[in-house]
């Protein structure tokens, strides 16, 4: 039987999901709410912003009318607001965790307490609900710290501090001036600053089954050489050689298994089992792996490189997660293209700061002719028959190659064909792994 699917979101991650679903012989209609110019081409857009809780009722009625069987929720905000619970309550199959489980990303305090409870390796930390106590703690540390606002702050609530003065200022900004909002500023986590290489480890989770996806590395800083402010992610490659088979196995036993079991068993008489994709942001330190954070969803742009390599039918996989039959895919039934993938993100001029939208994007047809390349759309929109920019991260140009160097070369070959006024991108995606060779 064909499955009609609704994907919620409008980023590069959602385009990658829509594109991969569209390749399945089992896919019926693939709808995206609200989607972008790319999801409109590989699926069909519904002009309702599904990330806004005010629209869920209307969206559920539209989904009913369209015969949607499965709802896939991309971003963290709707998940943290209970989107999965809402659509499950309306009788849909859903890929995505409940509001309670999404706290693993939505609350840094919850995530750290869960890590402590489950004995997951992470940076030493304390939680504060008052600035005075936080200041005293910071002043008595003999190591640099990171100050984290408790709630979702569009990736901006984390301040990696170089010294005590900067940490004290971060407390001021988050708790006193409430720069990231009153709610996010009520509690903070102060933790030890760690050094090392970062790695994104994702796993599909349903019931007691955990299926790790291949290790991926993101590039968060806006400029080459990891310089400049952090962004949502400027590029990725997969598999990341830093994620050795031993490290992947260790992540499963020391991070995913205890975390998923702790969520299933619960804490303080509450249970919050996880269903969907669990993302552990790791730091590979001299002392071993440490979890920096969890996300309750696919990474962006990690998803682009992972799905570019996925051979297994994504409709089957998402349904297996939603139905808690993911165990059917254990023992090597999850198959990836052996070739590595590289994704380069092209951004609007000024991003991650202020930028303008509405710039025409040229070269999409030419880039589409390259083999082993897929140009995923992120912040794009259709204006008549033109595709224009509509966000900070605009395109996620993704390529496969026989080796990492070839994948990188192919991705940049496509980038060269694409243009819009003000476009900027990093030119060193995957170099960390290439230089080690
Ligand atoms: P988070 O939102 O917790 O992932 O933090 C965002 C980014 O801040 C991470 O990707 C790291 O680059 C950095 N970060 C978070 N925690 C630490 C830490 N304990 N030590 C060093 N860097 C960190
Ligand atoms: N690329 C990092 C994230 O999705 O949070």
PDB file of N, CA, C and O in Angstrom, residues 86-114:
ATOM      1  N   UNK A  86       0.287  16.109  19.442  1.00  0.00           N
ATOM      2  CA  UNK A  86      -0.930  16.629  18.814  1.00  0.00           C
ATOM      3  C   UNK A  86      -1.367  15.728  17.658  1.00  0.00           C
ATOM      4  O   UNK A  86      -2.527  15.299  17.600  1.00  0.00           O
ATOM      5  N   UNK A  87      -0.439  15.431  16.741  1.00  0.00           N
ATOM      6  CA  UNK A  87      -0.827  14.630  15.567  1.00  0.00           C
ATOM      7  C   UNK A  87      -1.121  13.184  15.951  1.00  0.00           C
ATOM      8  O   UNK A  87      -2.008  12.562  15.364  1.00  0.00           O
ATOM      9  N   UNK A  88      -0.409  12.639  16.950  1.00  0.00           N
ATOM     10  CA  UNK A  88      -0.752  11.287  17.432  1.00  0.00           C
ATOM     11  C   UNK A  88      -2.163  11.296  18.000  1.00  0.00           C
ATOM     12  O   UNK A  88      -2.944  10.392  17.731  1.00  0.00           O
ATOM     13  N   UNK A  89      -2.467  12.360  18.731  1.00  0.00           N
ATOM     14  CA  UNK A  89      -3.811  12.490  19.327  1.00  0.00           C
ATOM     15  C   UNK A  89      -4.890  12.562  18.264  1.00  0.00           C
ATOM     16  O   UNK A  89      -6.039  12.183  18.517  1.00  0.00           O
ATOM     17  N   UNK A  90      -4.533  13.019  17.084  1.00  0.00           N
ATOM     18  CA  UNK A  90      -5.520  13.106  15.996  1.00  0.00           C
ATOM     19  C   UNK A  90      -5.517  11.843  15.143  1.00  0.00           C
ATOM     20  O   UNK A  90      -6.130  11.805  14.076  1.00  0.00           O
ATOM     21  N   UNK A  91      -4.821  10.817  15.594  1.00  0.00           N
ATOM     22  CA  UNK A  91      -4.899   9.508  14.928  1.00  0.00           C
ATOM     23  C   UNK A  91      -3.855   9.255  13.858  1.00  0.00           C
ATOM     24  O   UNK A  91      -3.902   8.234  13.169  1.00  0.00           O
ATOM     25  N   UNK A  92      -2.896  10.166  13.693  1.00  0.00           N
ATOM     26  CA  UNK A  92      -1.850   9.953  12.675  1.00  0.00           C
ATOM     27  C   UNK A  92      -0.701   9.125  13.251  1.00  0.00           C
ATOM     28  O   UNK A  92      -0.422   9.185  14.447  1.00  0.00           O
ATOM     29  N   UNK A  93      -0.024   8.390  12.365  1.00  0.00           N
ATOM     30  CA  UNK A  93       1.281   7.814  12.715  1.00  0.00           C
ATOM     31  C   UNK A  93       2.270   8.965  12.666  1.00  0.00           C
ATOM     32  O   UNK A  93       2.203   9.793  11.735  1.00  0.00           O
ATOM     33  N   UNK A  94       3.176   9.016  13.632  1.00  0.00           N
ATOM     34  CA  UNK A  94       4.096  10.153  13.694  1.00  0.00           C
ATOM     35  C   UNK A  94       5.537   9.683  13.859  1.00  0.00           C
ATOM     36  O   UNK A  94       5.814   8.785  14.662  1.00  0.00           O
ATOM     37  N   UNK A  95       6.442  10.307  13.105  1.00  0.00           N
ATOM     38  CA  UNK A  95       7.882  10.130  13.307  1.00  0.00           C
ATOM     39  C   UNK A  95       8.364  11.368  14.049  1.00  0.00           C
ATOM     40  O   UNK A  95       8.409  12.459  13.488  1.00  0.00           O
ATOM     41  N   UNK A  96       8.708  11.190  15.327  1.00  0.00           N
ATOM     42  CA  UNK A  96       9.169  12.334  16.128  1.00  0.00           C
ATOM     43  C   UNK A  96       8.793  12.124  17.572  1.00  0.00           C
ATOM     44  O   UNK A  96       7.763  11.516  17.865  1.00  0.00           O
ATOM     45  N   UNK A  97       9.630  12.612  18.511  1.00  0.00           N
ATOM     46  CA  UNK A  97       9.382  12.387  19.933  1.00  0.00           C
ATOM     47  C   UNK A  97       8.276  13.273  20.510  1.00  0.00           C
ATOM     48  O   UNK A  97       7.978  14.347  19.973  1.00  0.00           O
ATOM     49  N   UNK A  98       7.717  12.813  21.624  1.00  0.00           N
ATOM     50  CA  UNK A  98       6.711  13.577  22.371  1.00  0.00           C
ATOM     51  C   UNK A  98       7.349  14.836  22.955  1.00  0.00           C
ATOM     52  O   UNK A  98       8.580  14.954  23.020  1.00  0.00           O
ATOM     53  N   UNK A  99       6.498  15.733  23.397  1.00  0.00           N
ATOM     54  CA  UNK A  99       6.972  16.957  24.058  1.00  0.00           C
ATOM     55  C   UNK A  99       7.839  16.615  25.271  1.00  0.00           C
ATOM     56  O   UNK A  99       8.886  17.225  25.492  1.00  0.00           O
ATOM     57  N   UNK A 100       7.419  15.616  26.030  1.00  0.00           N
ATOM     58  CA  UNK A 100       8.188  15.235  27.229  1.00  0.00           C
ATOM     59  C   UNK A 100       9.585  14.753  26.841  1.00  0.00           C
ATOM     60  O   UNK A 100      10.570  15.098  27.481  1.00  0.00           O
ATOM     61  N   UNK A 101       9.650  13.926  25.782  1.00  0.00           N
ATOM     62  CA  UNK A 101      10.950  13.386  25.366  1.00  0.00           C
ATOM     63  C   UNK A 101      11.804  14.468  24.699  1.00  0.00           C
ATOM     64  O   UNK A 101      13.033  14.448  24.799  1.00  0.00           O
ATOM     65  N   UNK A 102      11.156  15.421  24.023  1.00  0.00           N
ATOM     66  CA  UNK A 102      11.897  16.484  23.319  1.00  0.00           C
ATOM     67  C   UNK A 102      12.621  17.406  24.289  1.00  0.00           C
ATOM     68  O   UNK A 102      13.481  18.187  23.875  1.00  0.00           O
ATOM     69  N   UNK A 103      12.318  17.293  25.593  1.00  0.00           N
ATOM     70  CA  UNK A 103      13.049  18.104  26.575  1.00  0.00           C
ATOM     71  C   UNK A 103      14.542  17.781  26.552  1.00  0.00           C
ATOM     72  O   UNK A 103      15.352  18.553  27.033  1.00  0.00           O
ATOM     73  N   UNK A 104      14.877  16.620  26.007  1.00  0.00           N
ATOM     74  CA  UNK A 104      16.295  16.260  25.928  1.00  0.00           C
ATOM     75  C   UNK A 104      17.070  17.306  25.123  1.00  0.00           C
ATOM     76  O   UNK A 104      18.255  17.493  25.320  1.00  0.00           O
ATOM     77  N   UNK A 105      16.379  17.991  24.221  1.00  0.00           N
ATOM     78  CA  UNK A 105      16.995  19.126  23.522  1.00  0.00           C
ATOM     79  C   UNK A 105      16.498  20.468  24.056  1.00  0.00           C
ATOM     80  O   UNK A 105      17.270  21.423  24.161  1.00  0.00           O
ATOM     81  N   UNK A 106      15.221  20.540  24.386  1.00  0.00           N
ATOM     82  CA  UNK A 106      14.612  21.831  24.725  1.00  0.00           C
ATOM     83  C   UNK A 106      15.076  22.361  26.068  1.00  0.00           C
ATOM     84  O   UNK A 106      14.998  23.566  26.317  1.00  0.00           O
ATOM     85  N   UNK A 107      15.539  21.487  26.957  1.00  0.00           N
ATOM     86  CA  UNK A 107      16.027  21.945  28.253  1.00  0.00           C
ATOM     87  C   UNK A 107      17.429  21.399  28.501  1.00  0.00           C
ATOM     88  O   UNK A 107      17.628  20.189  28.628  1.00  0.00           O
ATOM     89  N   UNK A 108      18.396  22.303  28.569  1.00  0.00           N
ATOM     90  CA  UNK A 108      19.786  21.891  28.839  1.00  0.00           C
ATOM     91  C   UNK A 108      19.876  21.279  30.233  1.00  0.00           C
ATOM     92  O   UNK A 108      20.672  20.369  30.466  1.00  0.00           O
ATOM     93  N   UNK A 109      19.083  21.810  31.169  1.00  0.00           N
ATOM     94  CA  UNK A 109      19.109  21.297  32.545  1.00  0.00           C
ATOM     95  C   UNK A 109      18.616  19.858  32.552  1.00  0.00           C
ATOM     96  O   UNK A 109      19.245  18.959  33.125  1.00  0.00           O
ATOM     97  N   UNK A 110      17.494  19.616  31.884  1.00  0.00           N
ATOM     98  CA  UNK A 110      16.945  18.262  31.780  1.00  0.00           C
ATOM     99  C   UNK A 110      17.975  17.316  31.162  1.00  0.00           C
ATOM    100  O   UNK A 110      18.213  16.213  31.668  1.00  0.00           O
ATOM    101  N   UNK A 111      18.604  17.776  30.058  1.00  0.00           N
ATOM    102  CA  UNK A 111      19.568  16.915  29.349  1.00  0.00           C
ATOM    103  C   UNK A 111      20.742  16.558  30.261  1.00  0.00           C
ATOM    104  O   UNK A 111      21.157  15.398  30.324  1.00  0.00           O
ATOM    105  N   UNK A 112      21.263  17.546  30.975  1.00  0.00           N
ATOM    106  CA  UNK A 112      22.420  17.272  31.839  1.00  0.00           C
ATOM    107  C   UNK A 112      22.014  16.366  33.004  1.00  0.00           C
ATOM    108  O   UNK A 112      22.772  15.474  33.392  1.00  0.00           O
ATOM    109  N   UNK A 113      20.831  16.584  33.561  1.00  0.00           N
ATOM    110  CA  UNK A 113      20.394  15.731  34.671  1.00  0.00           C
ATOM    111  C   UNK A 113      20.178  14.300  34.205  1.00  0.00           C
ATOM    112  O   UNK A 113      20.481  13.345  34.919  1.00  0.00           O
ATOM    113  N   UNK A 114      19.658  14.173  32.988  1.00  0.00           N
ATOM    114  CA  UNK A 114      19.474  12.828  32.425  1.00  0.00           C
ATOM    115  C   UNK A 114      20.836  12.149  32.220  1.00  0.00           C
ATOM    116  O   UNK A 114      21.005  10.963  32.521  1.00  0.00           O
TER     117      UNK A 114
END
